[in-house]
Coordinates of C-alpha atoms and ligand atoms in Angstrom, one line a residue:
X1 CA 98.9 180.7 136.9
X2 CA 101.7 182.8 135.2
X3 CA 105.4 182.1 135.1
X4 CA 107.3 182.7 137.0
X5 CA 104.9 182.0 140.1
X6 CA 103.6 178.9 138.2
X7 CA 105.9 176.6 137.2
X8 CA 105.1 173.3 135.8
X9 CA 108.6 171.7 135.7
X10 CA 108.5 171.8 139.8
X11 CA 106.0 169.0 139.7
X12 CA 108.2 166.9 137.4
X13 CA 111.1 167.2 139.8
X14 CA 111.3 163.3 140.9
X15 CA 109.5 160.5 140.3
X16 CA 107.7 160.7 143.8
X17 CA 106.2 164.2 142.6
X18 CA 105.5 162.6 139.2
X19 CA 103.5 159.5 141.2
X20 CA 101.5 162.2 143.0
X21 CA 100.3 163.9 140.1
X22 CA 99.8 161.3 137.5
X23 CA 96.7 161.0 135.9
X24 CA 96.3 157.7 134.5
X25 CA 97.2 154.5 135.6
X26 CA 97.6 151.1 133.8
X27 CA 97.0 148.1 136.1
X28 CA 97.0 144.2 135.1
X29 CA 93.1 144.4 136.0
X30 CA 92.8 146.3 132.4
X31 CA 94.0 143.6 130.8
X32 CA 92.2 140.7 128.4
X33 CA 94.3 138.1 126.7
X34 CA 93.1 136.9 123.4
X35 CA 93.9 133.3 122.9
X36 CA 93.1 131.1 119.6
X37 CA 92.1 127.7 120.1
X38 CA 92.3 124.6 117.5
X39 CA 91.2 121.4 117.4
X40 CA 93.8 118.5 118.8
X41 CA 95.5 118.2 121.5
X42 CA 99.2 119.2 122.9
X43 CA 99.1 121.8 119.7
X44 CA 101.2 125.1 120.3
X45 CA 101.9 126.2 116.9
X46 CA 103.6 129.5 116.7
X47 CA 101.7 132.2 114.9
X48 CA 104.5 133.7 112.2
X49 CA 103.2 137.5 112.1
X50 CA 102.1 137.5 115.9
X51 CA 105.7 136.7 117.3
X52 CA 104.8 135.4 121.0
X53 CA 101.5 134.3 120.1
X54 CA 100.4 130.8 119.0
X55 CA 97.6 128.4 118.0
X56 CA 96.9 126.2 121.3
X57 CA 94.6 123.2 121.4
X58 CA 92.3 123.1 124.2
X59 CA 94.9 121.5 127.1
X60 CA 97.5 124.1 125.7
X61 CA 95.2 127.0 125.9
X62 CA 94.3 126.0 129.5
X63 CA 97.7 126.2 130.5
X64 CA 97.9 129.3 129.0
X65 CA 94.7 130.8 130.4
X66 CA 96.4 129.7 133.9
X67 CA 99.7 131.5 133.3
X68 CA 97.8 134.3 132.7
X69 CA 95.7 134.2 135.8
X70 CA 99.0 133.7 137.6
X71 CA 100.3 136.7 136.2
X72 CA 96.9 138.4 137.8
X73 CA 95.5 139.0 134.4
X74 CA 91.5 138.8 135.1
X75 CA 90.5 137.7 131.6
X76 CA 91.0 135.7 128.7
X77 CA 89.0 136.5 125.3
X78 CA 88.6 133.0 123.0
X79 CA 88.7 132.6 119.3
X80 CA 88.3 129.4 117.3
X81 CA 89.7 127.7 114.5
X82 CA 87.0 125.1 113.3
X83 CA 87.7 121.2 112.5
X84 CA 85.8 121.9 109.5
X85 CA 84.4 124.9 107.5
X86 CA 81.2 125.2 105.7
X87 CA 79.1 127.9 104.1
X88 CA 77.3 128.9 107.2
X89 CA 80.0 128.1 109.5
X90 CA 78.0 125.6 111.9
X91 CA 80.9 124.6 114.0
X92 CA 80.4 127.7 115.4
X93 CA 77.3 126.9 117.6
X94 CA 78.1 122.7 118.2
X95 CA 78.4 121.5 121.7
X96 CA 81.8 119.9 121.3
X97 CA 83.0 122.8 119.3
X98 CA 86.7 124.2 120.0
X99 CA 85.7 127.3 121.7
X100 CA 83.0 125.5 123.9
X101 CA 85.7 122.7 125.0
X102 CA 87.9 125.6 126.1
X103 CA 85.1 127.3 127.8
X104 CA 84.5 124.3 129.8
X105 CA 88.4 123.6 130.3
X106 CA 89.3 126.8 131.3
X107 CA 86.2 127.5 133.6
X108 CA 87.1 124.2 135.5
X109 CA 90.9 124.8 135.7
X110 CA 90.3 128.8 136.9
X111 CA 86.7 129.3 137.7
X112 CA 88.2 132.8 138.8
X113 CA 89.2 134.0 135.5
X114 CA 86.6 135.8 133.4
X115 CA 86.0 134.0 130.3
X116 CA 85.1 135.4 127.5
X117 CA 84.3 134.6 123.5
X118 CA 84.1 136.2 120.4
X119 CA 81.1 135.3 118.3
X120 CA 81.3 135.7 114.6
X121 CA 81.6 133.3 111.7
X122 CA 84.4 134.4 109.4
X123 CA 86.4 131.8 111.2
X124 CA 83.9 129.3 110.5
X125 CA 82.6 129.6 106.6
X126 CA 84.3 128.5 103.9
X127 CA 83.8 131.7 102.4
X128 CA 85.8 133.6 105.0
X129 CA 82.9 136.1 105.5
X130 CA 81.0 137.2 108.8
X131 CA 77.8 135.1 108.4
X132 CA 75.4 133.6 105.9
X133 CA 75.6 134.8 102.4
X134 CA 72.4 135.2 99.9
X135 CA 73.2 136.3 96.4
X136 CA 76.9 136.7 97.3
X137 CA 76.0 139.3 100.1
X138 CA 76.0 139.2 103.7
X139 CA 72.6 138.5 105.0
X140 CA 72.1 140.1 108.5
X141 CA 69.1 138.8 109.6
X142 CA 69.5 135.3 109.0
X143 CA 73.5 135.7 110.4
X144 CA 71.7 136.8 113.7
X145 CA 69.9 133.6 113.8
X146 CA 73.0 131.7 114.1
X147 CA 74.6 134.0 116.2
X148 CA 72.0 133.9 118.8
X149 CA 72.4 129.8 118.4
X150 CA 76.2 130.4 118.9
X151 CA 76.0 132.7 122.2
X152 CA 73.8 130.3 123.9
X153 CA 76.0 127.1 123.1
X154 CA 78.8 129.2 124.5
X155 CA 76.6 129.9 127.7
X156 CA 75.8 126.6 128.2
X157 CA 79.2 125.8 128.0
X158 CA 79.9 128.3 131.2
X159 CA 80.9 131.5 129.6
X160 CA 81.2 134.7 131.3
X161 CA 80.8 137.1 129.0
X162 CA 80.2 136.7 125.1
X163 CA 81.7 139.5 122.4
X164 CA 79.7 139.6 119.2
X165 CA 82.3 140.9 116.8
X166 CA 80.4 140.7 113.4
X167 CA 79.3 144.2 113.2
X168 CA 75.6 143.1 112.1
X169 CA 72.8 145.6 112.6
X170 CA 70.7 144.1 115.8
X171 CA 73.1 141.9 116.8
X172 CA 73.4 142.7 120.8
X173 CA 69.7 142.8 120.9
X174 CA 69.7 139.4 119.2
X175 CA 72.3 138.0 121.6
X176 CA 70.3 139.2 124.8
X177 CA 66.9 138.2 123.6
X178 CA 68.2 134.2 122.8
X179 CA 70.5 134.5 126.1
X180 CA 67.6 135.5 128.3
X181 CA 65.2 133.2 126.7
X182 CA 67.2 130.5 127.8
X183 CA 68.0 131.4 131.2
X184 CA 71.2 132.8 131.0
X185 CA 70.4 136.5 132.3
X186 CA 73.7 136.8 134.0
X187 CA 75.6 136.0 131.0
X188 CA 77.3 139.6 129.8
X189 CA 77.6 140.9 126.3
X190 CA 80.7 142.8 125.0
X191 CA 79.9 144.5 122.0
X192 CA 82.1 145.0 119.3
X193 CA 80.4 148.6 118.7
X194 CA 82.9 150.4 116.6
X195 CA 84.6 147.9 114.6
X196 CA 86.4 149.4 111.7
X197 CA 87.2 147.9 108.4
X198 CA 90.9 147.7 108.9
X199 CA 94.2 146.6 107.8
X200 CA 95.4 146.3 111.3
X201 CA 93.5 142.8 111.2
X202 CA 96.3 141.5 108.7
X203 CA 97.9 139.2 111.3
X204 CA 94.9 137.9 112.8
X205 CA 93.5 136.8 109.7
X206 CA 96.6 135.0 109.0
X207 CA 96.2 133.4 112.3
X208 CA 92.9 132.2 112.4
X209 CA 93.1 131.7 108.2
X210 CA 89.8 134.1 107.8
X211 CA 90.5 136.3 105.0
X212 CA 87.2 136.8 102.8
X213 CA 87.9 134.6 99.5
X214 CA 86.3 137.7 97.6
X215 CA 85.5 141.3 98.5
X216 CA 86.2 142.7 102.1
X217 CA 84.1 143.7 104.9
X218 CA 83.8 147.4 104.2
X219 CA 79.9 146.7 103.6
X220 CA 79.5 146.1 107.3
X221 CA 82.5 147.2 109.7
X222 CA 82.9 150.8 109.8
X223 CA 84.3 153.3 107.2
X224 CA 87.9 154.4 109.1
X225 CA 87.0 158.2 108.3
X226 CA 83.8 158.2 110.7
X227 CA 83.5 159.4 114.5
X228 CA 80.3 160.5 115.0
X229 CA 79.0 157.1 113.4
X230 CA 80.8 155.4 116.1
X231 CA 79.0 157.0 118.9
X232 CA 75.9 156.4 117.0
X233 CA 76.7 152.1 116.9
X234 CA 78.0 152.2 120.7
X235 CA 74.6 154.3 121.8
X236 CA 72.3 151.7 119.8
X237 CA 74.5 148.9 121.4
X238 CA 73.9 150.3 125.1
X239 CA 70.1 150.5 124.3
X240 CA 70.0 147.1 123.0
X241 CA 71.6 146.0 126.3
X242 CA 75.3 145.9 125.8
X243 CA 77.6 145.6 129.2
X244 CA 80.9 146.7 127.8
X245 CA 81.2 148.5 124.3
X246 CA 84.5 148.2 122.4
X247 CA 86.4 150.0 120.0
X248 CA 88.7 148.2 117.7
X249 CA 91.5 149.0 116.5
X250 CA 93.2 151.2 119.1
X251 CA 96.0 153.0 118.7
X252 CA 94.6 154.6 115.1
X253 CA 91.2 155.1 116.9
X254 CA 92.2 157.1 120.3
X255 CA 90.1 159.8 119.6
X256 CA 86.8 157.6 118.8
X257 CA 87.6 155.8 121.9
X258 CA 87.4 159.3 123.8
X259 CA 84.2 160.3 121.9
X260 CA 82.5 157.2 122.8
X261 CA 83.7 157.2 126.7
X262 CA 82.5 160.9 126.8
X263 CA 79.0 159.7 125.3
X264 CA 78.4 156.2 126.7
X265 CA 77.7 155.5 130.1
X266 CA 79.3 151.6 130.0
X267 CA 82.6 150.3 130.4
X268 CA 85.0 150.9 127.6
X269 CA 87.0 148.3 125.8
X270 CA 89.5 149.0 123.4
X271 CA 91.0 146.1 121.1
X272 CA 94.8 146.8 120.4
X273 CA 94.6 144.2 117.3
X274 CA 97.1 142.0 115.6
X275 CA 98.5 144.6 113.7
X276 CA 99.2 147.2 116.5
X277 CA 101.4 144.4 118.2
X278 CA 102.7 142.9 114.9
X279 CA 104.4 146.7 114.3
X280 CA 105.6 146.8 117.8
X281 CA 107.4 143.3 117.8
X282 CA 108.6 144.0 114.5
X283 CA 110.6 147.2 115.2
X284 CA 111.5 146.0 118.5
X285 CA 113.5 143.1 117.0
X286 CA 115.1 145.0 114.4
X287 CA 116.3 146.9 117.7
X288 CA 114.6 150.3 116.3
X289 CA 112.4 150.8 119.4
X290 CA 113.1 150.2 123.4
X291 CA 110.1 147.6 123.4
X292 CA 109.3 147.8 127.3
X293 CA 108.9 151.8 127.0
X294 CA 106.9 151.4 124.0
X295 CA 104.6 148.9 125.2
X296 CA 103.7 150.6 128.2
X297 CA 103.2 154.1 126.4
X298 CA 101.2 153.0 124.0
X299 CA 99.1 150.8 126.4
X300 CA 98.7 154.2 129.1
X301 CA 97.9 156.2 126.1
X302 CA 94.8 153.8 125.1
X303 CA 93.7 154.1 129.1
X304 CA 94.2 158.0 128.9
X305 CA 91.9 158.0 125.6
X306 CA 89.1 156.7 128.2
X307 CA 89.5 152.9 127.9
X308 CA 88.7 151.1 131.2
X309 CA 89.7 147.6 129.4
X310 CA 92.5 146.8 126.9
X311 CA 92.2 143.8 125.0
X312 CA 96.1 143.2 124.3
X313 CA 98.3 140.3 123.1
X314 CA 101.1 142.0 125.3
X315 CA 98.9 141.3 128.5
X316 CA 101.7 139.0 130.0
X317 CA 104.4 141.1 128.6
X318 CA 102.7 143.8 130.4
X319 CA 101.8 142.4 133.2
X320 CA 105.3 141.1 134.2
X321 CA 106.6 144.8 133.5
X322 CA 104.0 146.0 136.0
X323 CA 104.6 143.5 138.7
X324 CA 108.5 144.5 138.2
X325 CA 108.0 148.3 138.5
Ligands
PBG1 C1 86.5 139.0 113.5 C2 87.3 139.2 114.4 C3 88.6 140.1 113.9 C4 89.5 140.4 114.7 C5 88.8 139.9 115.7 N1 87.6 139.6 115.7 C6 89.0 140.3 112.1 C7 88.0 140.7 111.2 O1 87.3 141.2 111.5 O2 88.6 140.4 110.0 C8 90.4 141.0 115.0 C9 91.8 141.2 115.7 C10 92.9 141.4 115.4 O3 93.4 141.6 114.8 O4 93.7 141.0 116.5 N2 85.8 137.5 113.9
ZN2 ZN1 83.6 138.2 111.6

């Protein structure tokens, strides 16, 4: 294929030609919309560093989920902020906890919506670490027991997918085993398989007030310099019974998405995290970038890298743009 016989520009000449040879398509079907649920009712509190995102009480979260469903978004991912935090994060597995209530309420209002729930303890512990501490260190196996309780309590509330996010060793196997034992073999697991220790989570930690009181998460989240290790993690989670493997963050980790999707034969999710959203919103607000085009280009790039599913705060915004186009 040599010039002048082959002229690549010929197929770029019109939108019709470009449509015919487009390799990656973005669809509302790809989106998962994260929601932050707080105690109370009638609460719809804006999150300062995530303009357009809110802390919702269960009733308001149900309305937001319903609006997402109206836009054709197939799924929401729930995060909870508890009434009270304690040393082990026991509200995470309370039958009447905010996430459990939100699952029941959203499934009742919109049974067709795929309800996923994040399962971790950093939002629930008074020290902000992702599990039980033993002599100041995260106790992996003790934390797994609480994780198993938490995902079963979500399953009892009617969740479709649990999303363990603590990057604890063996967390997928522990979730699968406890769900199966309690008769929830149909509840799926989306594993945060390659979750990096990232500065991109800053706005999220403000939203859920989960910054660790001391130290950081580099002892259990991944080093951002590594990619082979991500493939190893995702392969382990696949072997332990994950139904979806996730890479997080997305934008600075497109090579990781590619590497994992080449290696692991499961649906691949990518989480475009709070810092990614905040950067786009801040620059757009200043008029420095064209938000519509940046959002579409960014989400398409994440799909092109190999993600089947994108978890994004821009889901409703992008769904509206796609409906227009
Ligand atoms: C932990 C969790 C985090 C995010 C999702 N689940 C943050 C962390 O590890 O501190 C980040 C999401 C985002 O930044 O949008 N439960
Ligand atoms: Zn955590």
